[in-house]
């Protein structure tokens, strides 16, 4: 009985971790976005999200998966793109991250929402903008965004999606504020201009361009330091890009 309960808890943890950037990833992106935003805009956003912070609110959309009343949004965490294009025909019928980001952004800009509606839509938007920058949230449509690719990471069984969500970030052994500090100091005006000038279609192309790196696995599927070393720059760049674009979108809505 105890073994069965332990297995159920471990399975639940595994599924949760495989659903999006892990908690640290979301916190890092949110904190860096806060530091880039105009104070007047950040104040408006914080008022809507209160008592949650911007960083903390990024995990809310994963947490509500336990509430069946939000099942309609289950497929909004990801999308399918074969070669960097957005094709509605390849998406889930309930919606996808690309479509939902654009729709919620328009709804928030239009206003006329109740306090609860605005807060929930904003938290969803924040989460999805962050998620879509994890390369495996722009999936091929063949392996559930890497969830079906079983690997061993430092001798621990996991999957490729979970590795990019949280495995490599957690392995750094840093708090989210420490990692945010480290990444934020590298953010240059030129990088901001580049990221802010990209379209959402460009975001998909960026994810697809990283697939050869993401799927560069040994036949044994046992990975550790070499894979982390080769992937680290891309992983950190995705966190930085997400923070710039999240700040940009929030300023477009509340600026």
Coordinates of C-alpha atoms in Angstrom, one line a residue:
X1 CA 0.0 0.0 0.0
X2 CA 2.8 2.4 1.0
X3 CA 4.7 1.6 -2.2
X4 CA 1.6 2.2 -4.4
X5 CA 1.1 5.6 -2.7
X6 CA 4.7 6.5 -3.1
X7 CA 4.6 5.6 -6.8
X8 CA 1.4 7.7 -7.3
X9 CA 3.1 10.7 -5.7
X10 CA 6.2 10.3 -7.8
X11 CA 4.1 9.9 -11.0
X12 CA 2.1 13.0 -10.1
X13 CA 5.3 15.0 -9.5
X14 CA 6.8 13.8 -12.9
X15 CA 3.7 14.8 -14.8
X16 CA 3.6 18.2 -13.2
X17 CA 7.2 18.9 -13.9
X18 CA 6.8 17.8 -17.5
X19 CA 4.0 20.3 -18.2
X20 CA 5.9 23.6 -18.4
X21 CA 9.0 25.5 -17.3
X22 CA 9.5 24.3 -13.8
X23 CA 8.8 26.7 -10.9
X24 CA 12.3 28.1 -11.0
X25 CA 12.1 28.9 -14.7
X26 CA 8.9 30.8 -14.3
X27 CA 10.1 32.7 -11.3
X28 CA 13.3 33.6 -13.2
X29 CA 11.5 34.9 -16.2
X30 CA 9.0 36.9 -14.1
X31 CA 11.6 38.5 -12.0
X32 CA 13.7 39.6 -15.0
X33 CA 10.5 41.0 -16.7
X34 CA 9.7 43.0 -13.5
X35 CA 13.2 44.6 -13.7
X36 CA 12.7 45.7 -17.3
X37 CA 9.2 47.2 -17.0
X38 CA 8.3 50.8 -16.5
X39 CA 7.4 51.3 -12.9
X40 CA 4.0 52.7 -13.7
X41 CA 3.2 49.6 -15.8
X42 CA 4.5 47.2 -13.2
X43 CA 2.3 48.9 -10.6
X44 CA -0.8 48.3 -12.7
X45 CA 0.1 44.7 -13.3
X46 CA 0.8 44.1 -9.7
X47 CA -2.6 45.6 -8.8
X48 CA -4.3 43.1 -11.1
X49 CA -2.3 40.1 -9.8
X50 CA -2.4 41.0 -6.1
X51 CA -1.6 39.3 -3.8
X52 CA 0.6 37.4 -6.2
X53 CA 3.8 38.8 -7.7
X54 CA 4.5 38.7 -11.4
X55 CA 7.1 36.0 -10.9
X56 CA 4.8 33.9 -8.7
X57 CA 1.8 34.2 -11.0
X58 CA 3.7 32.4 -13.8
X59 CA 3.1 29.1 -12.2
X60 CA -0.7 29.5 -11.5
X61 CA -1.8 28.0 -14.8
X62 CA 0.0 24.8 -14.0
X63 CA -1.5 24.7 -10.5
X64 CA -5.1 24.9 -11.8
X65 CA -4.7 21.7 -13.7
X66 CA -6.0 20.0 -10.6
X67 CA -9.3 21.9 -11.1
X68 CA -11.5 20.3 -13.7
X69 CA -13.3 23.6 -14.4
X70 CA -10.1 24.8 -16.2
X71 CA -9.8 21.7 -18.4
X72 CA -10.7 23.9 -21.4
X73 CA -7.2 25.4 -21.2
X74 CA -5.2 22.2 -21.0
X75 CA -3.9 22.5 -24.6
X76 CA -3.0 26.2 -24.2
X77 CA 0.4 25.3 -22.8
X78 CA 1.9 24.3 -26.2
X79 CA 1.5 24.2 -30.0
X80 CA 2.6 22.1 -32.9
X81 CA 4.9 23.5 -35.6
X82 CA 6.5 21.3 -38.3
X83 CA 9.0 23.8 -39.6
X84 CA 8.5 27.0 -37.7
X85 CA 5.1 28.0 -39.2
X86 CA 1.8 28.4 -37.4
X87 CA -0.9 26.2 -39.0
X88 CA -4.2 26.0 -37.2
X89 CA -4.9 22.7 -38.8
X90 CA -2.1 21.1 -36.8
X91 CA -3.4 22.3 -33.4
X92 CA -5.6 20.9 -30.7
X93 CA -9.3 21.7 -31.3
X94 CA -9.5 23.2 -27.8
X95 CA -6.9 25.8 -28.7
X96 CA -3.1 26.3 -28.4
X97 CA -0.6 28.7 -26.9
X98 CA -0.1 30.8 -30.1
X99 CA -3.8 31.4 -30.6
X100 CA -4.5 31.8 -26.9
X101 CA -1.8 34.4 -26.3
X102 CA -3.1 36.6 -29.1
X103 CA -6.7 36.3 -27.9
X104 CA -6.1 36.9 -24.3
X105 CA -3.8 39.9 -25.1
X106 CA -6.6 41.4 -27.1
X107 CA -9.2 40.7 -24.4
X108 CA -7.0 42.3 -21.7
X109 CA -6.4 45.4 -23.9
X110 CA -10.1 45.8 -24.6
X111 CA -10.9 45.7 -20.8
X112 CA -14.5 45.4 -19.6
X113 CA -13.5 42.4 -17.5
X114 CA -14.4 41.6 -13.9
X115 CA -11.6 41.7 -11.4
X116 CA -11.4 37.9 -11.3
X117 CA -11.6 37.5 -15.1
X118 CA -8.8 40.0 -15.6
X119 CA -6.5 38.4 -13.0
X120 CA -7.0 34.9 -14.4
X121 CA -6.6 35.9 -18.0
X122 CA -3.4 37.9 -17.1
X123 CA -1.9 35.0 -15.2
X124 CA -2.7 32.6 -18.1
X125 CA -1.1 35.1 -20.6
X126 CA 2.0 35.4 -18.5
X127 CA 2.4 31.6 -18.2
X128 CA 1.9 31.0 -21.9
X129 CA 4.4 33.7 -23.0
X130 CA 6.9 32.1 -20.7
X131 CA 6.1 28.5 -21.8
X132 CA 6.3 29.1 -25.5
X133 CA 10.0 30.0 -25.1
X134 CA 10.8 26.5 -23.8
X135 CA 11.7 24.9 -27.2
X136 CA 9.8 21.7 -26.6
X137 CA 6.5 23.6 -26.1
X138 CA 6.7 24.2 -29.8
X139 CA 6.4 20.5 -30.6
X140 CA 6.8 18.4 -33.7
X141 CA 3.4 16.6 -33.1
X142 CA 5.2 13.3 -32.9
X143 CA 6.5 12.8 -29.3
X144 CA 4.3 15.0 -27.2
X145 CA 7.0 17.7 -27.0
X146 CA 9.6 15.3 -25.9
X147 CA 7.5 13.7 -23.1
X148 CA 7.8 10.4 -24.9
X149 CA 11.6 10.5 -25.2
X150 CA 12.8 8.6 -22.1
X151 CA 16.3 9.5 -20.9
X152 CA 18.5 9.1 -17.9
X153 CA 19.8 12.4 -16.4
X154 CA 22.7 11.8 -14.0
X155 CA 21.3 8.2 -13.6
X156 CA 17.8 9.4 -12.8
X157 CA 15.0 8.3 -15.1
X158 CA 13.1 11.2 -16.7
X159 CA 12.1 12.5 -20.1
X160 CA 13.5 15.1 -22.5
X161 CA 10.6 17.5 -21.9
X162 CA 11.1 17.5 -18.1
X163 CA 14.8 17.9 -18.6
X164 CA 14.3 21.2 -20.4
X165 CA 11.5 22.3 -18.1
X166 CA 13.3 21.9 -14.9
X167 CA 16.1 19.3 -14.9
X168 CA 18.9 21.4 -16.2
X169 CA 17.8 24.5 -14.3
X170 CA 17.5 22.6 -11.0
X171 CA 20.9 21.0 -11.6
X172 CA 22.5 24.5 -11.4
X173 CA 21.8 24.6 -7.7
X174 CA 20.9 28.2 -7.8
X175 CA 17.9 30.0 -6.3
X176 CA 15.6 31.7 -8.9
X177 CA 16.8 35.2 -7.7
X178 CA 20.5 34.1 -8.1
X179 CA 19.9 32.8 -11.6
X180 CA 17.9 35.9 -12.5
X181 CA 20.7 38.2 -11.3
X182 CA 23.2 36.2 -13.3
X183 CA 21.2 36.4 -16.5
X184 CA 20.0 39.9 -16.1
X185 CA 23.5 41.3 -16.0
X186 CA 24.1 39.9 -19.5
X187 CA 21.1 41.6 -21.0
X188 CA 22.3 44.3 -23.4
X189 CA 20.3 47.0 -25.2
X190 CA 21.1 45.3 -28.5
X191 CA 19.6 42.0 -27.2
X192 CA 16.5 43.8 -26.0
X193 CA 16.0 45.4 -29.4
X194 CA 16.4 42.1 -31.2
X195 CA 14.0 40.2 -29.0
X196 CA 11.4 43.0 -28.9
X197 CA 11.5 43.3 -32.7
X198 CA 10.6 39.7 -33.3
X199 CA 7.1 38.5 -34.2
X200 CA 5.4 35.5 -32.6
X201 CA 6.1 33.6 -35.8
X202 CA 9.7 34.3 -35.2
X203 CA 9.4 32.8 -31.7
X204 CA 8.3 29.5 -33.4
X205 CA 11.2 29.6 -35.8
X206 CA 13.6 30.1 -32.9
X207 CA 12.3 27.0 -31.2
X208 CA 12.5 24.9 -34.3
X209 CA 16.0 26.0 -34.9
X210 CA 17.0 24.6 -31.6
X211 CA 15.6 21.1 -32.3
X212 CA 18.9 19.6 -33.6
X213 CA 20.6 20.7 -30.3
X214 CA 17.7 19.6 -28.1
X215 CA 17.4 16.1 -29.7
X216 CA 21.2 15.6 -29.8
X217 CA 21.2 12.5 -27.6
X218 CA 23.5 9.5 -27.3
X219 CA 22.2 6.1 -28.3
X220 CA 22.3 5.1 -24.6
X221 CA 20.0 8.1 -23.8
X222 CA 22.2 8.6 -20.7
X223 CA 23.2 12.2 -20.4
X224 CA 25.0 14.4 -17.9
X225 CA 27.6 17.1 -18.1
X226 CA 28.3 17.1 -21.8
X227 CA 24.7 17.6 -22.8
X228 CA 24.3 20.3 -20.1
X229 CA 27.5 22.1 -21.4
X230 CA 26.3 22.0 -25.0
X231 CA 22.8 23.1 -24.2
X232 CA 23.3 25.7 -21.4
X233 CA 23.7 28.8 -23.6
X234 CA 20.5 28.0 -25.4
X235 CA 18.6 27.3 -22.2
X236 CA 19.7 30.5 -20.6
X237 CA 19.0 32.5 -23.8
X238 CA 15.4 31.2 -23.9
X239 CA 14.9 32.5 -20.3
X240 CA 16.2 35.9 -21.2
X241 CA 14.2 36.2 -24.4
X242 CA 11.0 35.2 -22.6
X243 CA 11.6 37.9 -20.0
X244 CA 12.1 40.6 -22.6
X245 CA 9.0 39.7 -24.5
X246 CA 6.9 39.3 -21.5
X247 CA 7.8 42.8 -20.3
X248 CA 7.0 44.1 -23.8
X249 CA 3.6 42.5 -24.0
X250 CA 2.6 43.7 -20.5
X251 CA 3.6 47.2 -21.5
X252 CA 1.6 47.0 -24.6
X253 CA -1.5 46.1 -22.6
X254 CA -1.1 48.3 -19.5
X255 CA 1.2 51.0 -20.8

